[in-house]
Amino acid sequence: MPKARPRTLTPAEIIERLDALYGIPPWRPHGDAMTELVLTLLSQNTSDRNSGRAFARLLERYPTWDEVLAASTAEIQDAIAIGGLAPTKAPRLKALVAEVAARRRGFDLSNLEELPLDEAKAWLRELPGVGPKTAACVLLFALGRPALPVDTHVYRVARRLGLIPPKMPADQAHAALEAQLTPEQMYPFHIALIKHGRRLCDAQRPRCEACPLLEGCPEGQIRVAGRGAPLGDGAPA
Ligand code: SF4
């Protein structure tokens, strides 16, 4: 008789078990919303280390957003070259800064604190280069609002745990996962799944035998039984 599918763990259980393993630091803002917006754009497809260096160089050369706005795309590209993908990111950054300046007559994004959450997300997503993950990063990390960024780690671990269907596209996973979390769980859940994806639930070789979530993980159960890797490497669709 086939083994019953394991019980899906609740978000509270997942957070508690991963907190015990890794420790989840309390929420602290990285900076204001404009800073977070630019940092997140620079971090797209780049390590945190490299995007942090690119951000530092950008601010070294252009200490204010007005100065970034006045710089040419070629100058911005030169400033952020250390972070990689500068030819792609420089025009995006230039367009983003210009659009914020035009819509806000400056760079104060405190409007996002007061808008209903869906409107704040929509406002951000109308900016060039801003998708659901970047919008959620700004709202969660800079403003402490209950939005869930779904990066490659969160997406992979959530699929393996059966919290979202295997074929659900990453951009739909934001709403599907947010609906399962309380506002207070957004930040610790995000941090817990990122840490887990980086340390134990690796894309290629998850260490399921050592995982505190194995009991409730359909993918892990299949892997430890030696029946393959049902979701492959878990890369975003
Ligand atoms: Fe990832 Fe394996 Fe843990 Fe499941 S049991 S969450 S696949 S490491």
PDB file of C-alpha atoms and ligand atoms in Angstrom:
ATOM      1  CA  MET A   1       0.000   0.000   0.000  1.00  0.00           C
ATOM      2  CA  PRO A   2       1.452   3.434  -0.882  1.00  0.00           C
ATOM      3  CA  LYS A   3       2.617   5.469   2.091  1.00  0.00           C
ATOM      4  CA  ALA A   4       0.232   8.292   3.100  1.00  0.00           C
ATOM      5  CA  ARG A   5       1.259  11.807   2.125  1.00  0.00           C
ATOM      6  CA  PRO A   6       2.840  13.503   5.171  1.00  0.00           C
ATOM      7  CA  ARG A   7       0.859  16.133   7.040  1.00  0.00           C
ATOM      8  CA  THR A   8       1.731  19.604   5.751  1.00  0.00           C
ATOM      9  CA  LEU A   9       3.501  21.598   8.444  1.00  0.00           C
ATOM     10  CA  THR A  10       1.907  24.866   9.500  1.00  0.00           C
ATOM     11  CA  PRO A  11       3.837  28.109   8.977  1.00  0.00           C
ATOM     12  CA  ALA A  12       4.149  28.408  12.775  1.00  0.00           C
ATOM     13  CA  GLU A  13       5.767  24.961  12.972  1.00  0.00           C
ATOM     14  CA  ILE A  14       8.105  25.729  10.090  1.00  0.00           C
ATOM     15  CA  ILE A  15       9.191  29.031  11.635  1.00  0.00           C
ATOM     16  CA  GLU A  16       9.644  27.500  15.080  1.00  0.00           C
ATOM     17  CA  ARG A  17      11.752  24.584  13.841  1.00  0.00           C
ATOM     18  CA  LEU A  18      13.942  26.692  11.572  1.00  0.00           C
ATOM     19  CA  ASP A  19      14.337  29.368  14.231  1.00  0.00           C
ATOM     20  CA  ALA A  20      15.610  26.668  16.602  1.00  0.00           C
ATOM     21  CA  LEU A  21      18.113  25.586  13.947  1.00  0.00           C
ATOM     22  CA  TYR A  22      19.348  28.891  12.538  1.00  0.00           C
ATOM     23  CA  GLY A  23      18.053  31.664  14.770  1.00  0.00           C
ATOM     24  CA  ILE A  24      15.966  34.377  13.138  1.00  0.00           C
ATOM     25  CA  PRO A  25      17.076  37.923  13.931  1.00  0.00           C
ATOM     26  CA  PRO A  26      14.364  40.462  14.778  1.00  0.00           C
ATOM     27  CA  TRP A  27      13.167  42.763  11.998  1.00  0.00           C
ATOM     28  CA  ARG A  28      15.287  45.867  11.530  1.00  0.00           C
ATOM     29  CA  PRO A  29      14.905  48.251   8.574  1.00  0.00           C
ATOM     30  CA  HIS A  30      17.806  48.197   6.070  1.00  0.00           C
ATOM     31  CA  GLY A  31      17.164  51.839   5.260  1.00  0.00           C
ATOM     32  CA  ASP A  32      14.345  53.958   3.889  1.00  0.00           C
ATOM     33  CA  ALA A  33      12.073  52.738   1.112  1.00  0.00           C
ATOM     34  CA  MET A  34      14.047  54.401  -1.699  1.00  0.00           C
ATOM     35  CA  THR A  35      17.267  52.824  -0.440  1.00  0.00           C
ATOM     36  CA  GLU A  36      15.616  49.410  -0.271  1.00  0.00           C
ATOM     37  CA  LEU A  37      14.154  49.866  -3.748  1.00  0.00           C
ATOM     38  CA  VAL A  38      17.546  50.578  -5.308  1.00  0.00           C
ATOM     39  CA  LEU A  39      19.320  47.891  -3.252  1.00  0.00           C
ATOM     40  CA  THR A  40      16.772  45.301  -4.362  1.00  0.00           C
ATOM     41  CA  LEU A  41      17.048  46.299  -7.997  1.00  0.00           C
ATOM     42  CA  LEU A  42      20.835  45.979  -7.803  1.00  0.00           C
ATOM     43  CA  SER A  43      20.528  42.582  -6.110  1.00  0.00           C
ATOM     44  CA  GLN A  44      18.516  41.015  -8.959  1.00  0.00           C
ATOM     45  CA  ASN A  45      20.481  37.954 -10.181  1.00  0.00           C
ATOM     46  CA  THR A  46      23.497  39.019  -8.124  1.00  0.00           C
ATOM     47  CA  SER A  47      24.892  37.960  -4.745  1.00  0.00           C
ATOM     48  CA  ASP A  48      24.173  40.208  -1.763  1.00  0.00           C
ATOM     49  CA  ARG A  49      27.910  40.851  -1.442  1.00  0.00           C
ATOM     50  CA  ASN A  50      28.298  42.151  -4.991  1.00  0.00           C
ATOM     51  CA  SER A  51      25.099  44.166  -4.986  1.00  0.00           C
ATOM     52  CA  GLY A  52      26.126  45.713  -1.651  1.00  0.00           C
ATOM     53  CA  ARG A  53      29.430  46.756  -3.166  1.00  0.00           C
ATOM     54  CA  ALA A  54      27.694  48.227  -6.222  1.00  0.00           C
ATOM     55  CA  PHE A  55      25.331  50.164  -3.974  1.00  0.00           C
ATOM     56  CA  ALA A  56      28.219  51.504  -1.881  1.00  0.00           C
ATOM     57  CA  ARG A  57      30.094  52.624  -5.002  1.00  0.00           C
ATOM     58  CA  LEU A  58      26.991  54.293  -6.397  1.00  0.00           C
ATOM     59  CA  LEU A  59      26.478  56.304  -3.212  1.00  0.00           C
ATOM     60  CA  GLU A  60      30.174  57.120  -2.960  1.00  0.00           C
ATOM     61  CA  ARG A  61      30.033  58.719  -6.374  1.00  0.00           C
ATOM     62  CA  TYR A  62      26.497  60.119  -6.146  1.00  0.00           C
ATOM     63  CA  PRO A  63      25.603  60.740  -2.492  1.00  0.00           C
ATOM     64  CA  THR A  64      22.035  61.892  -3.231  1.00  0.00           C
ATOM     65  CA  TRP A  65      19.284  60.485  -5.441  1.00  0.00           C
ATOM     66  CA  ASP A  66      19.173  63.836  -7.254  1.00  0.00           C
ATOM     67  CA  GLU A  67      22.778  63.261  -8.267  1.00  0.00           C
ATOM     68  CA  VAL A  68      21.968  59.748  -9.452  1.00  0.00           C
ATOM     69  CA  LEU A  69      19.106  61.246 -11.458  1.00  0.00           C
ATOM     70  CA  ALA A  70      21.444  63.785 -13.066  1.00  0.00           C
ATOM     71  CA  ALA A  71      24.063  61.152 -13.970  1.00  0.00           C
ATOM     72  CA  SER A  72      24.057  59.584 -17.422  1.00  0.00           C
ATOM     73  CA  THR A  73      23.323  55.895 -17.899  1.00  0.00           C
ATOM     74  CA  ALA A  74      26.979  55.352 -18.854  1.00  0.00           C
ATOM     75  CA  GLU A  75      28.131  57.019 -15.629  1.00  0.00           C
ATOM     76  CA  ILE A  76      25.760  54.917 -13.549  1.00  0.00           C
ATOM     77  CA  GLN A  77      26.930  51.807 -15.364  1.00  0.00           C
ATOM     78  CA  ASP A  78      30.511  52.654 -14.516  1.00  0.00           C
ATOM     79  CA  ALA A  79      29.631  53.287 -10.863  1.00  0.00           C
ATOM     80  CA  ILE A  80      27.834  49.948 -10.376  1.00  0.00           C
ATOM     81  CA  ALA A  81      30.121  47.842 -12.594  1.00  0.00           C
ATOM     82  CA  ILE A  82      31.567  45.975  -9.591  1.00  0.00           C
ATOM     83  CA  GLY A  83      28.180  44.345  -8.929  1.00  0.00           C
ATOM     84  CA  GLY A  84      27.870  42.660 -12.335  1.00  0.00           C
ATOM     85  CA  LEU A  85      25.173  42.956 -15.016  1.00  0.00           C
ATOM     86  CA  ALA A  86      25.751  46.717 -15.042  1.00  0.00           C
ATOM     87  CA  PRO A  87      24.778  47.165 -18.731  1.00  0.00           C
ATOM     88  CA  THR A  88      21.332  45.770 -17.871  1.00  0.00           C
ATOM     89  CA  LYS A  89      20.933  47.369 -14.458  1.00  0.00           C
ATOM     90  CA  ALA A  90      22.154  50.896 -15.223  1.00  0.00           C
ATOM     91  CA  PRO A  91      19.325  51.793 -17.636  1.00  0.00           C
ATOM     92  CA  ARG A  92      16.820  50.146 -15.271  1.00  0.00           C
ATOM     93  CA  LEU A  93      18.131  52.134 -12.359  1.00  0.00           C
ATOM     94  CA  LYS A  94      18.123  55.355 -14.328  1.00  0.00           C
ATOM     95  CA  ALA A  95      14.513  54.769 -15.430  1.00  0.00           C
ATOM     96  CA  LEU A  96      13.466  53.825 -11.903  1.00  0.00           C
ATOM     97  CA  VAL A  97      14.975  56.916 -10.285  1.00  0.00           C
ATOM     98  CA  ALA A  98      13.480  59.155 -12.982  1.00  0.00           C
ATOM     99  CA  GLU A  99      10.021  57.637 -12.555  1.00  0.00           C
ATOM    100  CA  VAL A 100      10.056  57.994  -8.760  1.00  0.00           C
ATOM    101  CA  ALA A 101      11.217  61.615  -9.087  1.00  0.00           C
ATOM    102  CA  ALA A 102       8.431  62.339 -11.580  1.00  0.00           C
ATOM    103  CA  ARG A 103       5.694  60.665  -9.544  1.00  0.00           C
ATOM    104  CA  ARG A 104       6.752  61.854  -6.084  1.00  0.00           C
ATOM    105  CA  ARG A 105       8.497  65.140  -6.974  1.00  0.00           C
ATOM    106  CA  GLY A 106      11.388  63.769  -4.965  1.00  0.00           C
ATOM    107  CA  PHE A 107      12.364  60.488  -3.385  1.00  0.00           C
ATOM    108  CA  ASP A 108      10.211  60.338  -0.297  1.00  0.00           C
ATOM    109  CA  LEU A 109       8.225  57.102  -0.447  1.00  0.00           C
ATOM    110  CA  SER A 110       6.444  57.554   2.867  1.00  0.00           C
ATOM    111  CA  ASN A 111       3.164  57.378   0.890  1.00  0.00           C
ATOM    112  CA  LEU A 112       3.697  53.605   0.976  1.00  0.00           C
ATOM    113  CA  GLU A 113       3.294  53.545   4.747  1.00  0.00           C
ATOM    114  CA  GLU A 114      -0.287  54.755   4.581  1.00  0.00           C
ATOM    115  CA  LEU A 115      -1.679  53.241   1.384  1.00  0.00           C
ATOM    116  CA  PRO A 116      -3.695  50.011   1.726  1.00  0.00           C
ATOM    117  CA  LEU A 117      -1.276  47.141   1.157  1.00  0.00           C
ATOM    118  CA  ASP A 118      -2.627  46.160  -2.262  1.00  0.00           C
ATOM    119  CA  GLU A 119      -2.412  49.766  -3.461  1.00  0.00           C
ATOM    120  CA  ALA A 120       1.124  50.115  -2.130  1.00  0.00           C
ATOM    121  CA  LYS A 121       2.109  46.961  -4.022  1.00  0.00           C
ATOM    122  CA  ALA A 122       0.431  48.208  -7.187  1.00  0.00           C
ATOM    123  CA  TRP A 123       2.113  51.630  -6.870  1.00  0.00           C
ATOM    124  CA  LEU A 124       5.523  49.988  -6.657  1.00  0.00           C
ATOM    125  CA  ARG A 125       4.829  47.524  -9.454  1.00  0.00           C
ATOM    126  CA  GLU A 126       4.068  50.347 -11.845  1.00  0.00           C
ATOM    127  CA  LEU A 127       7.689  51.450 -11.518  1.00  0.00           C
ATOM    128  CA  PRO A 128      10.081  50.205 -14.225  1.00  0.00           C
ATOM    129  CA  GLY A 129      11.914  46.989 -13.315  1.00  0.00           C
ATOM    130  CA  VAL A 130       9.797  46.346 -10.209  1.00  0.00           C
ATOM    131  CA  GLY A 131       8.101  42.953  -9.947  1.00  0.00           C
ATOM    132  CA  PRO A 132       6.320  41.309  -7.007  1.00  0.00           C
ATOM    133  CA  LYS A 133       9.527  40.323  -5.228  1.00  0.00           C
ATOM    134  CA  THR A 134      11.062  43.797  -5.321  1.00  0.00           C
ATOM    135  CA  ALA A 135       7.790  45.408  -4.249  1.00  0.00           C
ATOM    136  CA  ALA A 136       7.502  42.978  -1.324  1.00  0.00           C
ATOM    137  CA  CYS A 137      11.137  43.600  -0.287  1.00  0.00           C
ATOM    138  CA  VAL A 138      10.529  47.354  -0.073  1.00  0.00           C
ATOM    139  CA  LEU A 139       7.311  46.941   1.896  1.00  0.00           C
ATOM    140  CA  LEU A 140       8.643  44.300   4.279  1.00  0.00           C
ATOM    141  CA  PHE A 141      12.253  45.328   4.853  1.00  0.00           C
ATOM    142  CA  ALA A 142      11.998  49.112   4.787  1.00  0.00           C
ATOM    143  CA  LEU A 143       8.485  49.610   6.138  1.00  0.00           C
ATOM    144  CA  GLY A 144       7.717  46.453   8.108  1.00  0.00           C
ATOM    145  CA  ARG A 145       4.506  45.908   6.151  1.00  0.00           C
ATOM    146  CA  PRO A 146       3.142  42.356   5.801  1.00  0.00           C
ATOM    147  CA  ALA A 147       4.323  41.395   2.311  1.00  0.00           C
ATOM    148  CA  LEU A 148       6.294  38.238   1.504  1.00  0.00           C
ATOM    149  CA  PRO A 149       9.198  38.399  -0.958  1.00  0.00           C
ATOM    150  CA  VAL A 150       9.494  35.065  -2.763  1.00  0.00           C
ATOM    151  CA  ASP A 151      13.045  34.601  -3.991  1.00  0.00           C
ATOM    152  CA  THR A 152      14.528  31.420  -5.422  1.00  0.00           C
ATOM    153  CA  HIS A 153      15.055  29.863  -1.958  1.00  0.00           C
ATOM    154  CA  VAL A 154      11.616  30.661  -0.578  1.00  0.00           C
ATOM    155  CA  TYR A 155      10.046  29.399  -3.796  1.00  0.00           C
ATOM    156  CA  ARG A 156      11.998  26.139  -3.853  1.00  0.00           C
ATOM    157  CA  VAL A 157      11.507  25.276  -0.176  1.00  0.00           C
ATOM    158  CA  ALA A 158       7.791  26.184  -0.256  1.00  0.00           C
ATOM    159  CA  ARG A 159       7.226  23.924  -3.268  1.00  0.00           C
ATOM    160  CA  ARG A 160       9.137  21.049  -1.712  1.00  0.00           C
ATOM    161  CA  LEU A 161       7.134  21.386   1.494  1.00  0.00           C
ATOM    162  CA  GLY A 162       3.902  21.266  -0.476  1.00  0.00           C
ATOM    163  CA  LEU A 163       2.815  24.765   0.556  1.00  0.00           C
ATOM    164  CA  ILE A 164       2.260  25.689  -3.085  1.00  0.00           C
ATOM    165  CA  PRO A 165       1.603  23.469  -6.101  1.00  0.00           C
ATOM    166  CA  PRO A 166       4.742  22.249  -7.911  1.00  0.00           C
ATOM    167  CA  LYS A 167       3.885  24.078 -11.118  1.00  0.00           C
ATOM    168  CA  MET A 168       2.721  27.373  -9.630  1.00  0.00           C
ATOM    169  CA  PRO A 169       4.740  30.207 -11.236  1.00  0.00           C
ATOM    170  CA  ALA A 170       6.916  32.216  -8.844  1.00  0.00           C
ATOM    171  CA  ASP A 171       4.950  35.435  -9.353  1.00  0.00           C
ATOM    172  CA  GLN A 172       1.736  33.712  -8.215  1.00  0.00           C
ATOM    173  CA  ALA A 173       3.502  32.212  -5.199  1.00  0.00           C
ATOM    174  CA  HIS A 174       3.603  35.573  -3.436  1.00  0.00           C
ATOM    175  CA  ALA A 175      -0.161  35.787  -2.984  1.00  0.00           C
ATOM    176  CA  ALA A 176      -0.565  32.046  -2.383  1.00  0.00           C
ATOM    177  CA  LEU A 177       1.960  32.026   0.462  1.00  0.00           C
ATOM    178  CA  GLU A 178       0.904  35.361   1.940  1.00  0.00           C
ATOM    179  CA  ALA A 179      -2.623  33.959   2.277  1.00  0.00           C
ATOM    180  CA  GLN A 180      -1.249  31.242   4.588  1.00  0.00           C
ATOM    181  CA  LEU A 181       0.635  33.606   6.906  1.00  0.00           C
ATOM    182  CA  THR A 182      -0.346  36.072   9.589  1.00  0.00           C
ATOM    183  CA  PRO A 183       1.154  39.569   9.209  1.00  0.00           C
ATOM    184  CA  GLU A 184       3.604  38.796  12.027  1.00  0.00           C
ATOM    185  CA  GLN A 185       4.789  35.625  10.253  1.00  0.00           C
ATOM    186  CA  MET A 186       5.847  37.299   6.964  1.00  0.00           C
ATOM    187  CA  TYR A 187       9.288  38.395   8.100  1.00  0.00           C
ATOM    188  CA  PRO A 188      10.361  35.318  10.112  1.00  0.00           C
ATOM    189  CA  PHE A 189       8.952  32.961   7.444  1.00  0.00           C
ATOM    190  CA  HIS A 190      10.893  34.742   4.699  1.00  0.00           C
ATOM    191  CA  ILE A 191      14.146  34.730   6.672  1.00  0.00           C
ATOM    192  CA  ALA A 192      13.693  31.125   7.807  1.00  0.00           C
ATOM    193  CA  LEU A 193      13.124  29.789   4.277  1.00  0.00           C
ATOM    194  CA  ILE A 194      16.033  31.765   2.847  1.00  0.00           C
ATOM    195  CA  LYS A 195      18.382  30.426   5.509  1.00  0.00           C
ATOM    196  CA  HIS A 196      17.060  26.901   4.981  1.00  0.00           C
ATOM    197  CA  GLY A 197      17.400  27.126   1.213  1.00  0.00           C
ATOM    198  CA  ARG A 198      20.985  28.283   1.546  1.00  0.00           C
ATOM    199  CA  ARG A 199      22.084  25.819   4.201  1.00  0.00           C
ATOM    200  CA  LEU A 200      20.141  22.519   4.149  1.00  0.00           C
ATOM    201  CA  CYS A 201      17.509  22.590   1.410  1.00  0.00           C
ATOM    202  CA  ASP A 202      20.042  23.067  -1.351  1.00  0.00           C
ATOM    203  CA  ALA A 203      18.771  23.204  -4.936  1.00  0.00           C
ATOM    204  CA  GLN A 204      20.823  20.217  -6.098  1.00  0.00           C
ATOM    205  CA  ARG A 205      21.496  18.231  -2.933  1.00  0.00           C
ATOM    206  CA  PRO A 206      19.086  18.897  -0.074  1.00  0.00           C
ATOM    207  CA  ARG A 207      20.237  17.229   3.157  1.00  0.00           C
ATOM    208  CA  CYS A 208      16.838  15.811   4.030  1.00  0.00           C
ATOM    209  CA  GLU A 209      18.124  13.371   6.667  1.00  0.00           C
ATOM    210  CA  ALA A 210      19.290  16.325   8.770  1.00  0.00           C
ATOM    211  CA  CYS A 211      16.210  18.467   8.141  1.00  0.00           C
ATOM    212  CA  PRO A 212      13.815  19.267  10.998  1.00  0.00           C
ATOM    213  CA  LEU A 213      10.984  19.581   8.451  1.00  0.00           C
ATOM    214  CA  LEU A 214      11.378  16.095   6.971  1.00  0.00           C
ATOM    215  CA  GLU A 215       8.392  14.670   8.815  1.00  0.00           C
ATOM    216  CA  GLY A 216       6.080  17.081   6.957  1.00  0.00           C
ATOM    217  CA  CYS A 217       7.906  17.359   3.641  1.00  0.00           C
ATOM    218  CA  PRO A 218       6.537  15.357   0.687  1.00  0.00           C
ATOM    219  CA  GLU A 219       9.665  15.949  -1.404  1.00  0.00           C
ATOM    220  CA  GLY A 220      11.991  14.996   1.460  1.00  0.00           C
ATOM    221  CA  GLN A 221      10.059  11.782   2.129  1.00  0.00           C
ATOM    222  CA  ILE A 222      10.440  10.718  -1.482  1.00  0.00           C
ATOM    223  CA  ARG A 223      14.124  11.606  -1.535  1.00  0.00           C
ATOM    224  CA  VAL A 224      15.019   9.729   1.677  1.00  0.00           C
ATOM    225  CA  ALA A 225      13.087   6.706   0.415  1.00  0.00           C
ATOM    226  CA  GLY A 226      15.416   6.770  -2.597  1.00  0.00           C
ATOM    227  CA  ARG A 227      12.641   7.403  -5.045  1.00  0.00           C
ATOM    228  CA  GLY A 228      14.282  10.309  -6.860  1.00  0.00           C
ATOM    229  CA  ALA A 229      13.827  14.055  -6.892  1.00  0.00           C
ATOM    230  CA  PRO A 230      10.210  14.806  -7.805  1.00  0.00           C
ATOM    231  CA  LEU A 231      10.654  18.531  -8.311  1.00  0.00           C
ATOM    232  CA  GLY A 232      14.120  18.406  -9.845  1.00  0.00           C
ATOM    233  CA  ASP A 233      16.455  21.119  -8.610  1.00  0.00           C
ATOM    234  CA  GLY A 234      13.579  23.385  -7.653  1.00  0.00           C
ATOM    235  CA  ALA A 235      14.626  26.270  -9.896  1.00  0.00           C
ATOM    236  CA  PRO A 236      11.966  28.941 -10.454  1.00  0.00           C
ATOM    237  CA  ALA A 237       9.604  28.303 -13.324  1.00  0.00           C
TER     238      ALA A 237
HETATM  239 FE1  SF4 B   1      14.186  20.477   1.849  1.00  0.00          FE
HETATM  240 FE2  SF4 B   1      14.586  17.879   2.279  1.00  0.00          FE
HETATM  241 FE3  SF4 B   1      13.952  19.505   4.320  1.00  0.00          FE
HETATM  242 FE4  SF4 B   1      12.154  18.902   2.472  1.00  0.00          FE
HETATM  243  S1  SF4 B   1      13.092  17.473   3.913  1.00  0.00           S
HETATM  244  S2  SF4 B   1      12.558  20.935   3.312  1.00  0.00           S
HETATM  245  S3  SF4 B   1      13.399  18.765   0.590  1.00  0.00           S
HETATM  246  S4  SF4 B   1      15.833  19.566   3.086  1.00  0.00           S
END
